[in-house]
PDB file of C-alpha atoms in Angstrom:
ATOM      1  CA  VAL Y  26      41.116 -55.344  15.672  1.00 53.00           C
ATOM      2  CA  LEU Y  27      44.365 -56.730  14.161  1.00 57.00           C
ATOM      3  CA  TYR Y  28      44.325 -53.932  11.610  1.00 56.00           C
ATOM      4  CA  LYS Y  29      44.070 -51.289  14.323  1.00 58.00           C
ATOM      5  CA  GLU Y  30      46.833 -52.933  16.362  1.00 62.00           C
ATOM      6  CA  SER Y  31      49.271 -52.671  13.447  1.00 63.00           C
ATOM      7  CA  VAL Y  32      48.486 -49.007  12.930  1.00 59.00           C
ATOM      8  CA  GLY Y  33      51.001 -46.808  14.669  1.00 63.00           C
ATOM      9  CA  THR Y  34      50.585 -43.365  16.157  1.00 66.00           C
ATOM     10  CA  GLY Y  35      49.897 -40.728  13.511  1.00 64.00           C
ATOM     11  CA  THR Y  36      50.277 -36.973  13.385  1.00 69.00           C
ATOM     12  CA  PRO Y  37      46.943 -35.130  13.099  1.00 72.00           C
ATOM     13  CA  THR Y  38      46.832 -32.660  10.230  1.00 74.00           C
ATOM     14  CA  PRO Y  39      44.430 -29.689  10.017  1.00 79.00           C
ATOM     15  CA  ILE Y  40      41.615 -29.812   7.484  1.00 82.00           C
ATOM     16  CA  THR Y  41      42.534 -27.231   4.847  1.00 84.00           C
ATOM     17  CA  PRO Y  42      40.189 -25.767   2.187  1.00 84.00           C
ATOM     18  CA  GLU Y  43      42.003 -27.869  -0.413  1.00 85.00           C
ATOM     19  CA  MET Y  44      41.213 -31.039   1.531  1.00 85.00           C
ATOM     20  CA  GLU Y  45      37.577 -29.956   1.796  1.00 88.00           C
ATOM     21  CA  ARG Y  46      37.446 -29.441  -1.980  1.00 87.00           C
ATOM     22  CA  VAL Y  47      38.976 -32.863  -2.685  1.00 85.00           C
ATOM     23  CA  LYS Y  48      36.519 -34.473  -0.275  1.00 87.00           C
ATOM     24  CA  ARG Y  49      33.550 -32.887  -2.017  1.00 86.00           C
ATOM     25  CA  ASN Y  50      34.868 -33.961  -5.425  1.00 84.00           C
ATOM     26  CA  GLN Y  51      35.227 -37.543  -4.183  1.00 85.00           C
ATOM     27  CA  GLU Y  52      31.642 -37.522  -2.944  1.00 85.00           C
ATOM     28  CA  ILE Y  53      30.389 -36.203  -6.278  1.00 80.00           C
ATOM     29  CA  CYS Y  54      32.400 -38.835  -8.180  1.00 72.00           C
ATOM     30  CA  SER Y  55      31.052 -41.587  -5.920  1.00 76.00           C
ATOM     31  CA  SER Y  56      27.503 -40.401  -6.533  1.00 71.00           C
ATOM     32  CA  VAL Y  57      28.046 -40.346 -10.322  1.00 65.00           C
ATOM     33  CA  LEU Y  58      29.601 -43.831 -10.355  1.00 68.00           C
ATOM     34  CA  TYR Y  59      26.789 -45.146  -8.168  1.00 65.00           C
ATOM     35  CA  LYS Y  60      24.179 -43.849 -10.587  1.00 64.00           C
ATOM     36  CA  GLU Y  61      26.047 -45.275 -13.584  1.00 66.00           C
ATOM     37  CA  ASN Y  62      25.965 -48.755 -12.070  1.00 62.00           C
ATOM     38  CA  ILE Y  63      22.198 -48.668 -11.656  1.00 64.00           C
ATOM     39  CA  GLY Y  64      20.450 -50.488 -14.459  1.00 64.00           C
ATOM     40  CA  LYS Y  65      17.135 -49.777 -16.070  1.00 68.00           C
ATOM     41  CA  ALA Y  66      14.061 -50.283 -13.873  1.00 66.00           C
ATOM     42  CA  THR Y  67      10.428 -50.989 -14.650  1.00 73.00           C
ATOM     43  CA  PRO Y  68       8.120 -48.185 -13.472  1.00 74.00           C
ATOM     44  CA  THR Y  69       5.159 -49.344 -11.430  1.00 76.00           C
ATOM     45  CA  PRO Y  70       1.890 -47.424 -11.093  1.00 80.00           C
ATOM     46  CA  VAL Y  71       1.121 -45.776  -7.779  1.00 81.00           C
ATOM     47  CA  THR Y  72      -1.771 -47.786  -6.367  1.00 85.00           C
ATOM     48  CA  PRO Y  73      -3.975 -46.803  -3.399  1.00 84.00           C
ATOM     49  CA  GLU Y  74      -2.182 -49.447  -1.324  1.00 86.00           C
ATOM     50  CA  ILE Y  75       1.188 -47.822  -2.077  1.00 85.00           C
ATOM     51  CA  GLU Y  76      -0.281 -44.422  -1.164  1.00 88.00           C
ATOM     52  CA  ARG Y  77      -1.558 -45.833   2.143  1.00 87.00           C
ATOM     53  CA  VAL Y  78       1.810 -47.404   2.985  1.00 86.00           C
ATOM     54  CA  LYS Y  79       3.587 -44.171   2.093  1.00 87.00           C
ATOM     55  CA  ARG Y  80       1.330 -42.133   4.397  1.00 86.00           C
ATOM     56  CA  ASN Y  81       1.816 -44.631   7.211  1.00 85.00           C
ATOM     57  CA  GLN Y  82       5.580 -44.402   6.796  1.00 86.00           C
ATOM     58  CA  GLU Y  83       5.422 -40.612   6.951  1.00 86.00           C
ATOM     59  CA  ILE Y  84       3.283 -40.725  10.113  1.00 83.00           C
ATOM     60  CA  ILE Y  85       5.640 -43.257  11.742  1.00 81.00           C
ATOM     61  CA  SER Y  86       8.654 -41.137  10.785  1.00 78.00           C
ATOM     62  CA  SER Y  87       6.988 -38.035  12.232  1.00 75.00           C
ATOM     63  CA  VAL Y  88       6.188 -39.841  15.494  1.00 71.00           C
ATOM     64  CA  LEU Y  89       9.741 -41.218  15.811  1.00 71.00           C
ATOM     65  CA  TYR Y  90      11.198 -37.824  15.036  1.00 69.00           C
ATOM     66  CA  LYS Y  91       9.113 -36.155  17.738  1.00 67.00           C
ATOM     67  CA  GLU Y  92      10.090 -38.848  20.239  1.00 68.00           C
ATOM     68  CA  ASN Y  93      13.782 -38.166  19.627  1.00 64.00           C
ATOM     69  CA  VAL Y  94      13.379 -34.448  20.153  1.00 64.00           C
ATOM     70  CA  GLY Y  95      14.489 -33.435  23.646  1.00 65.00           C
ATOM     71  CA  LYS Y  96      13.233 -30.639  25.818  1.00 69.00           C
ATOM     72  CA  VAL Y  97      13.864 -27.127  24.544  1.00 66.00           C
ATOM     73  CA  THR Y  98      13.871 -23.735  26.212  1.00 74.00           C
ATOM     74  CA  PRO Y  99      11.200 -21.388  24.804  1.00 75.00           C
ATOM     75  CA  THR Y 100      12.492 -17.968  23.822  1.00 76.00           C
ATOM     76  CA  PRO Y 101      10.322 -14.840  23.703  1.00 80.00           C
ATOM     77  CA  ILE Y 102       9.541 -13.325  20.326  1.00 83.00           C
ATOM     78  CA  THR Y 103      11.508 -10.074  20.240  1.00 84.00           C
ATOM     79  CA  PRO Y 104      10.843  -7.114  17.897  1.00 83.00           C
ATOM     80  CA  GLU Y 105      14.006  -8.080  15.984  1.00 85.00           C
ATOM     81  CA  MET Y 106      12.630 -11.586  15.377  1.00 85.00           C
ATOM     82  CA  GLU Y 107       9.331 -10.065  14.218  1.00 87.00           C
ATOM     83  CA  ARG Y 108      11.209  -7.795  11.789  1.00 85.00           C
ATOM     84  CA  VAL Y 109      13.244 -10.696  10.364  1.00 85.00           C
ATOM     85  CA  LYS Y 110      10.067 -12.762   9.988  1.00 86.00           C
ATOM     86  CA  ARG Y 111       8.313  -9.980   8.060  1.00 85.00           C
ATOM     87  CA  ASN Y 112      11.360  -9.525   5.824  1.00 84.00           C
ATOM     88  CA  GLN Y 113      11.401 -13.254   5.076  1.00 85.00           C
ATOM     89  CA  GLU Y 114       7.713 -13.152   4.203  1.00 85.00           C
ATOM     90  CA  ILE Y 115       8.264 -10.199   1.872  1.00 81.00           C
ATOM     91  CA  ILE Y 116      11.231 -11.948   0.202  1.00 79.00           C
ATOM     92  CA  SER Y 117       9.190 -15.160  -0.164  1.00 77.00           C
ATOM     93  CA  SER Y 118       6.331 -13.174  -1.694  1.00 72.00           C
ATOM     94  CA  VAL Y 119       8.685 -11.509  -4.186  1.00 70.00           C
ATOM     95  CA  LEU Y 120      10.302 -14.831  -5.176  1.00 69.00           C
ATOM     96  CA  TYR Y 121       6.869 -16.455  -5.478  1.00 66.00           C
ATOM     97  CA  LYS Y 122       5.658 -13.702  -7.797  1.00 66.00           C
ATOM     98  CA  GLU Y 123       8.792 -14.011  -9.963  1.00 67.00           C
ATOM     99  CA  ASN Y 124       8.063 -17.689 -10.611  1.00 64.00           C
ATOM    100  CA  LEU Y 125       4.467 -17.029 -11.677  1.00 65.00           C
ATOM    101  CA  GLY Y 126       3.736 -17.231 -15.363  1.00 67.00           C
ATOM    102  CA  ARG Y 127       1.292 -15.245 -17.405  1.00 73.00           C
ATOM    103  CA  ALA Y 128      -2.345 -15.476 -16.412  1.00 70.00           C
ATOM    104  CA  THR Y 129      -5.616 -14.653 -18.100  1.00 76.00           C
ATOM    105  CA  PRO Y 130      -7.396 -11.748 -16.364  1.00 76.00           C
ATOM    106  CA  THR Y 131     -11.046 -12.320 -15.530  1.00 77.00           C
ATOM    107  CA  PRO Y 132     -13.575  -9.526 -14.961  1.00 80.00           C
ATOM    108  CA  ILE Y 133     -14.744  -8.927 -11.391  1.00 82.00           C
ATOM    109  CA  THR Y 134     -18.470  -9.622 -11.349  1.00 84.00           C
ATOM    110  CA  PRO Y 135     -20.944  -8.477  -8.662  1.00 82.00           C
ATOM    111  CA  GLU Y 136     -21.138 -12.076  -7.428  1.00 85.00           C
ATOM    112  CA  MET Y 137     -17.354 -12.140  -6.932  1.00 84.00           C
ATOM    113  CA  GLU Y 138     -17.525  -8.837  -5.058  1.00 86.00           C
ATOM    114  CA  ARG Y 139     -20.243 -10.225  -2.778  1.00 86.00           C
ATOM    115  CA  VAL Y 140     -18.282 -13.406  -2.046  1.00 85.00           C
ATOM    116  CA  LYS Y 141     -15.132 -11.357  -1.375  1.00 86.00           C
ATOM    117  CA  ARG Y 142     -16.937  -9.122   1.140  1.00 85.00           C
ATOM    118  CA  ASN Y 143     -18.452 -12.168   2.871  1.00 84.00           C
ATOM    119  CA  GLN Y 144     -15.015 -13.756   3.142  1.00 85.00           C
ATOM    120  CA  GLU Y 145     -13.615 -10.553   4.664  1.00 85.00           C
ATOM    121  CA  HIS Y 146     -16.428 -10.447   7.232  1.00 80.00           C
ATOM    122  CA  ILE Y 147     -15.933 -14.125   8.104  1.00 80.00           C
ATOM    123  CA  SER Y 148     -12.169 -13.664   8.416  1.00 77.00           C
ATOM    124  CA  SER Y 149     -12.683 -10.633  10.659  1.00 75.00           C
ATOM    125  CA  VAL Y 150     -15.111 -12.513  12.910  1.00 70.00           C
ATOM    126  CA  VAL Y 151     -12.869 -15.587  13.158  1.00 67.00           C
ATOM    127  CA  TYR Y 152      -9.842 -13.403  13.854  1.00 68.00           C
ATOM    128  CA  LYS Y 153     -11.615 -11.562  16.659  1.00 68.00           C
ATOM    129  CA  GLU Y 154     -12.847 -14.825  18.177  1.00 67.00           C
ATOM    130  CA  GLY Y 155      -9.268 -16.092  18.405  1.00 61.00           C
ATOM    131  CA  LEU Y 156      -8.043 -13.044  20.259  1.00 64.00           C
ATOM    132  CA  GLY Y 157      -7.612 -13.370  23.995  1.00 65.00           C
ATOM    133  CA  LYS Y 158      -7.947 -10.745  26.667  1.00 69.00           C
ATOM    134  CA  ALA Y 159      -5.272  -8.054  26.607  1.00 68.00           C
ATOM    135  CA  THR Y 160      -3.996  -5.653  29.238  1.00 74.00           C
ATOM    136  CA  PRO Y 161      -4.195  -2.009  28.103  1.00 75.00           C
ATOM    137  CA  THR Y 162      -0.995  -0.065  28.612  1.00 76.00           C
ATOM    138  CA  PRO Y 163      -0.877   3.748  28.828  1.00 79.00           C
ATOM    139  CA  VAL Y 164       0.986   5.636  26.121  1.00 81.00           C
ATOM    140  CA  THR Y 165       4.022   7.027  27.934  1.00 83.00           C
ATOM    141  CA  PRO Y 166       6.144   9.977  26.750  1.00 82.00           C
ATOM    142  CA  GLU Y 167       8.943   7.493  25.961  1.00 84.00           C
ATOM    143  CA  MET Y 168       6.617   5.553  23.652  1.00 84.00           C
ATOM    144  CA  GLU Y 169       5.562   8.794  21.963  1.00 86.00           C
ATOM    145  CA  ARG Y 170       9.225   9.730  21.457  1.00 85.00           C
ATOM    146  CA  VAL Y 171      10.068   6.337  19.952  1.00 84.00           C
ATOM    147  CA  LYS Y 172       7.045   6.574  17.664  1.00 86.00           C
ATOM    148  CA  ARG Y 173       8.064  10.010  16.404  1.00 85.00           C
ATOM    149  CA  SER Y 174      11.646   8.808  15.899  1.00 83.00           C
ATOM    150  CA  GLN Y 175      10.403   5.855  13.846  1.00 85.00           C
ATOM    151  CA  GLU Y 176       8.292   8.190  11.716  1.00 85.00           C
ATOM    152  CA  HIS Y 177      11.296  10.443  11.102  1.00 80.00           C
ATOM    153  CA  ILE Y 178      13.489   7.447  10.202  1.00 79.00           C
ATOM    154  CA  SER Y 179      10.821   6.085   7.858  1.00 78.00           C
ATOM    155  CA  SER Y 180      10.483   9.495   6.212  1.00 76.00           C
ATOM    156  CA  VAL Y 181      14.265   9.778   5.744  1.00 72.00           C
ATOM    157  CA  LEU Y 182      14.549   6.254   4.274  1.00 72.00           C
ATOM    158  CA  TYR Y 183      11.595   6.930   1.989  1.00 70.00           C
ATOM    159  CA  LYS Y 184      13.205  10.123   0.707  1.00 69.00           C
ATOM    160  CA  GLU Y 185      16.523   8.338   0.144  1.00 68.00           C
ATOM    161  CA  HIS Y 186      14.858   5.863  -2.227  1.00 64.00           C
ATOM    162  CA  LEU Y 187      13.269   8.621  -4.288  1.00 65.00           C
ATOM    163  CA  ALA Y 188      14.893   9.274  -7.615  1.00 66.00           C
ATOM    164  CA  LYS Y 189      15.834  12.715  -8.825  1.00 70.00           C
ATOM    165  CA  GLY Y 190      13.024  14.671 -10.427  1.00 69.00           C
ATOM    166  CA  THR Y 191      12.973  17.408 -13.002  1.00 75.00           C
ATOM    167  CA  PRO Y 192      11.850  20.714 -11.465  1.00 76.00           C
ATOM    168  CA  THR Y 193       9.226  22.602 -13.449  1.00 77.00           C
ATOM    169  CA  PRO Y 194       8.680  26.347 -13.114  1.00 80.00           C
ATOM    170  CA  MET Y 195       5.445  27.494 -11.486  1.00 81.00           C
ATOM    171  CA  THR Y 196       3.725  29.486 -14.205  1.00 85.00           C
ATOM    172  CA  PRO Y 197       0.809  31.912 -13.649  1.00 84.00           C
ATOM    173  CA  GLU Y 198      -1.472  29.432 -15.391  1.00 85.00           C
ATOM    174  CA  MET Y 199      -0.509  26.692 -12.931  1.00 85.00           C
ATOM    175  CA  GLU Y 200      -1.072  29.069 -10.019  1.00 87.00           C
ATOM    176  CA  ARG Y 201      -4.529  29.934 -11.347  1.00 85.00           C
ATOM    177  CA  ALA Y 202      -5.452  26.261 -11.840  1.00 85.00           C
ATOM    178  CA  LYS Y 203      -4.233  25.476  -8.322  1.00 86.00           C
ATOM    179  CA  ARG Y 204      -6.358  28.235  -6.786  1.00 85.00           C
ATOM    180  CA  ASN Y 205      -9.384  27.107  -8.803  1.00 84.00           C
ATOM    181  CA  GLN Y 206      -8.971  23.545  -7.574  1.00 85.00           C
ATOM    182  CA  GLU Y 207      -8.741  24.748  -3.975  1.00 85.00           C
ATOM    183  CA  ASN Y 208     -11.884  26.838  -4.402  1.00 83.00           C
ATOM    184  CA  ILE Y 209     -13.779  23.942  -6.021  1.00 81.00           C
ATOM    185  CA  SER Y 210     -12.698  21.575  -3.248  1.00 80.00           C
ATOM    186  CA  SER Y 211     -13.777  24.090  -0.610  1.00 79.00           C
ATOM    187  CA  VAL Y 212     -17.177  24.592  -2.261  1.00 75.00           C
ATOM    188  CA  LEU Y 213     -17.821  20.859  -2.609  1.00 75.00           C
ATOM    189  CA  TYR Y 214     -16.750  20.240   0.984  1.00 75.00           C
ATOM    190  CA  SER Y 215     -19.015  23.034   2.252  1.00 74.00           C
ATOM    191  CA  ASP Y 216     -21.978  21.753   0.235  1.00 71.00           C
ATOM    192  CA  SER Y 217     -21.461  18.216   1.493  1.00 68.00           C
ATOM    193  CA  PHE Y 218     -21.160  19.492   5.067  1.00 66.00           C
ATOM    194  CA  ARG Y 219     -24.358  21.539   4.831  1.00 67.00           C
ATOM    195  CA  LYS Y 220     -26.320  18.664   3.296  1.00 67.00           C
ATOM    196  CA  GLN Y 221     -25.115  15.893   5.603  1.00 65.00           C
ATOM    197  CA  VAL Y 222     -23.975  17.388   8.912  1.00 60.00           C
ATOM    198  CA  GLN Y 223     -25.208  20.926   9.420  1.00 61.00           C
ATOM    199  CA  GLY Y 224     -28.323  21.101  11.588  1.00 62.00           C
ATOM    200  CA  LYS Y 225     -28.154  17.413  12.528  1.00 63.00           C
ATOM    201  CA  ALA Y 226     -27.030  16.015  15.825  1.00 59.00           C
ATOM    202  CA  ALA Y 227     -24.844  12.946  16.114  1.00 59.00           C
ATOM    203  CA  TYR Y 228     -26.456  10.371  18.380  1.00 62.00           C
ATOM    204  CA  VAL Y 229     -24.024   8.122  20.247  1.00 65.00           C
ATOM    205  CA  LEU Y 230     -25.127   5.398  22.627  1.00 71.00           C
ATOM    206  CA  ASP Y 231     -23.912   5.973  26.162  1.00 77.00           C
ATOM    207  CA  THR Y 232     -22.928   2.390  26.928  1.00 82.00           C
ATOM    208  CA  PRO Y 233     -21.228   1.217  30.143  1.00 82.00           C
ATOM    209  CA  GLU Y 234     -18.054   0.633  28.147  1.00 84.00           C
ATOM    210  CA  MET Y 235     -18.022   4.238  26.909  1.00 83.00           C
ATOM    211  CA  ARG Y 236     -18.652   5.527  30.420  1.00 85.00           C
ATOM    212  CA  ARG Y 237     -15.779   3.409  31.719  1.00 85.00           C
ATOM    213  CA  VAL Y 238     -13.471   4.701  28.974  1.00 86.00           C
ATOM    214  CA  ARG Y 239     -14.536   8.293  29.707  1.00 86.00           C
ATOM    215  CA  GLU Y 240     -13.824   7.901  33.421  1.00 87.00           C
ATOM    216  CA  THR Y 241     -10.455   6.279  32.660  1.00 86.00           C
ATOM    217  CA  GLN Y 242      -9.543   9.158  30.349  1.00 86.00           C
ATOM    218  CA  LYS Y 243     -10.437  11.657  33.075  1.00 86.00           C
ATOM    219  CA  HIS Y 244      -8.232   9.856  35.583  1.00 83.00           C
ATOM    220  CA  ILE Y 245      -5.355   9.645  33.095  1.00 84.00           C
ATOM    221  CA  SER Y 246      -5.730  13.350  32.274  1.00 83.00           C
ATOM    222  CA  THR Y 247      -5.737  14.254  35.967  1.00 83.00           C
ATOM    223  CA  VAL Y 248      -2.644  12.154  36.646  1.00 79.00           C
ATOM    224  CA  LYS Y 249      -0.876  13.618  33.610  1.00 78.00           C
ATOM    225  CA  TYR Y 250      -1.796  17.172  34.665  1.00 78.00           C
ATOM    226  CA  HIS Y 251      -0.467  16.664  38.185  1.00 77.00           C
ATOM    227  CA  GLU Y 252       2.668  15.031  36.811  1.00 77.00           C
ATOM    228  CA  ASP Y 253       3.361  17.973  34.495  1.00 75.00           C
ATOM    229  CA  PHE Y 254       2.595  20.403  37.317  1.00 74.00           C
ATOM    230  CA  GLU Y 255       5.050  18.675  39.663  1.00 75.00           C
ATOM    231  CA  LYS Y 256       7.730  18.720  36.965  1.00 74.00           C
ATOM    232  CA  SER Y 257       7.233  22.410  36.173  1.00 72.00           C
ATOM    233  CA  LYS Y 258       6.854  23.484  39.810  1.00 71.00           C
ATOM    234  CA  GLY Y 259       9.727  25.684  40.946  1.00 66.00           C
ATOM    235  CA  SER Y 260      10.893  26.429  37.400  1.00 66.00           C
ATOM    236  CA  PHE Y 261      10.601  29.697  35.515  1.00 61.00           C
ATOM    237  CA  THR Y 262      10.451  30.822  31.936  1.00 65.00           C
ATOM    238  CA  PRO Y 263      13.190  33.292  30.934  1.00 65.00           C
ATOM    239  CA  VAL Y 264      11.986  36.325  28.976  1.00 67.00           C
ATOM    240  CA  VAL Y 265      13.893  38.970  27.055  1.00 70.00           C
ATOM    241  CA  THR Y 266      14.417  42.192  29.047  1.00 73.00           C
ATOM    242  CA  ASP Y 267      13.711  45.271  26.943  1.00 79.00           C
ATOM    243  CA  PRO Y 268      13.429  48.962  27.998  1.00 81.00           C
ATOM    244  CA  ILE Y 269       9.623  48.802  28.151  1.00 83.00           C
ATOM    245  CA  THR Y 270       9.706  45.799  30.446  1.00 82.00           C
ATOM    246  CA  GLU Y 271      12.295  47.501  32.646  1.00 85.00           C
ATOM    247  CA  ARG Y 272      10.138  50.636  32.903  1.00 85.00           C
ATOM    248  CA  VAL Y 273       7.001  48.678  33.778  1.00 83.00           C
ATOM    249  CA  LYS Y 274       8.961  46.654  36.335  1.00 84.00           C
ATOM    250  CA  LYS Y 275      10.343  49.833  37.956  1.00 83.00           C
ATOM    251  CA  ASN Y 276       6.917  51.474  38.108  1.00 82.00           C
ATOM    252  CA  THR Y 277       5.425  48.348  39.668  1.00 83.00           C
ATOM    253  CA  GLN Y 278       8.215  48.276  42.226  1.00 80.00           C
ATOM    254  CA  ASP Y 279       7.647  51.941  43.071  1.00 77.00           C
ATOM    255  CA  PHE Y 280       3.917  51.397  43.543  1.00 74.00           C
ATOM    256  CA  SER Y 281       4.630  48.364  45.704  1.00 75.00           C
ATOM    257  CA  ASP Y 282       7.077  50.380  47.864  1.00 71.00           C
ATOM    258  CA  ILE Y 283       4.591  53.209  48.243  1.00 66.00           C
ATOM    259  CA  SER Y 284       1.785  50.852  49.281  1.00 66.00           C
ATOM    260  CA  TYR Y 285       4.001  48.836  51.622  1.00 65.00           C
ATOM    261  CA  ARG Y 286       5.732  51.727  53.417  1.00 66.00           C
ATOM    262  CA  GLY Y 287       2.700  54.019  53.636  1.00 65.00           C
ATOM    263  CA  ILE Y 288       4.511  56.841  51.819  1.00 66.00           C
ATOM    264  CA  GLN Y 289       1.358  57.900  50.045  1.00 65.00           C
ATOM    265  CA  ARG Y 290      -0.508  58.337  53.337  1.00 70.00           C
ATOM    266  CA  ARG Y 291       2.291  60.481  54.793  1.00 74.00           C
ATOM    267  CA  VAL Y 292       2.445  62.606  51.633  1.00 74.00           C
ATOM    268  CA  VAL Y 293      -1.280  63.297  51.927  1.00 75.00           C
ATOM    269  CA  GLU Y 294      -0.952  64.251  55.625  1.00 80.00           C
ATOM    270  CA  MET Y 295       1.990  66.588  54.919  1.00 81.00           C
ATOM    271  CA  GLU Y 296       0.057  68.204  52.070  1.00 83.00           C
ATOM    272  CA  ARG Y 297      -2.929  68.798  54.361  1.00 83.00           C
ATOM    273  CA  LYS Y 298      -0.700  70.310  57.061  1.00 85.00           C
ATOM    274  CA  ARG Y 299       0.911  72.593  54.514  1.00 83.00           C
ATOM    275  CA  VAL Y 300      -2.494  73.820  53.343  1.00 84.00           C
ATOM    276  CA  ASP Y 301      -3.557  74.454  56.967  1.00 84.00           C
ATOM    277  CA  GLN Y 302      -0.377  76.430  57.650  1.00 83.00           C
ATOM    278  CA  ASP Y 303      -0.961  78.533  54.536  1.00 82.00           C
ATOM    279  CA  GLN Y 304      -4.490  79.324  55.652  1.00 80.00           C
ATOM    280  CA  GLU Y 305      -3.305  80.318  59.184  1.00 81.00           C
ATOM    281  CA  THR Y 306      -0.692  82.541  57.657  1.00 80.00           C
ATOM    282  CA  LEU Y 307      -3.268  84.253  55.500  1.00 77.00           C
ATOM    283  CA  THR Y 308      -5.753  84.761  58.362  1.00 76.00           C
ATOM    284  CA  GLY Y 309      -3.112  85.842  60.897  1.00 63.00           C
TER     285      GLY Y 309
END
């Protein structure tokens, strides 16, 4: 208290990078001097009692830490957070593989294959058991557009990472080999189709779930059809006007005028009257 009373009013100075550097150097020097003053110690073996005390201390520290944590506001996991998380996992995987040393390869035996398949089946079953109920969402045109855009972006980025290749001329021999491969592939595919599929019917169980999906698809198709019809209603498709189209259009218009105005009927009546007059003239 007396020390603080004798201290006058000071002028605050900003913390510059040089002051930060000096502060860090002082901390490093203090750490070095502290370690130099430590004498030699006698190592003691780690007994089960020490292990038990250590675990208890960790549990107590964890409990105290959780008690001091206040309430937090949960934030939704956004696509950006998912992307960053996947990138971190990929980076961690790469760094982990860099630190691995050389290993001795072991042959994959049938027993190992069997155990691997069993583990995959168990993992699949456990994963499906942990899934909750989801709400199906229809695939909207906006989602289709975003999906196509992502595919285009992925294709562009993939092509950017490709190195330059050396073009090779397409010789007649290469063309012949290519055609032969296509013919062989076609023959093998046709043989496999005839042996496995042709003449056999595919039996599918008509379960209530499949019937429900089929009815839902019909409703979605009907809604989509009506939506497209309402959008296209009142619109027209422009076509190129050429001389043939103009001639057909004019002929159609003439036929329509003749049918609408009854010109054809009057022409027939006038022709009949003219023939009757000619006959009267000849007989008179």
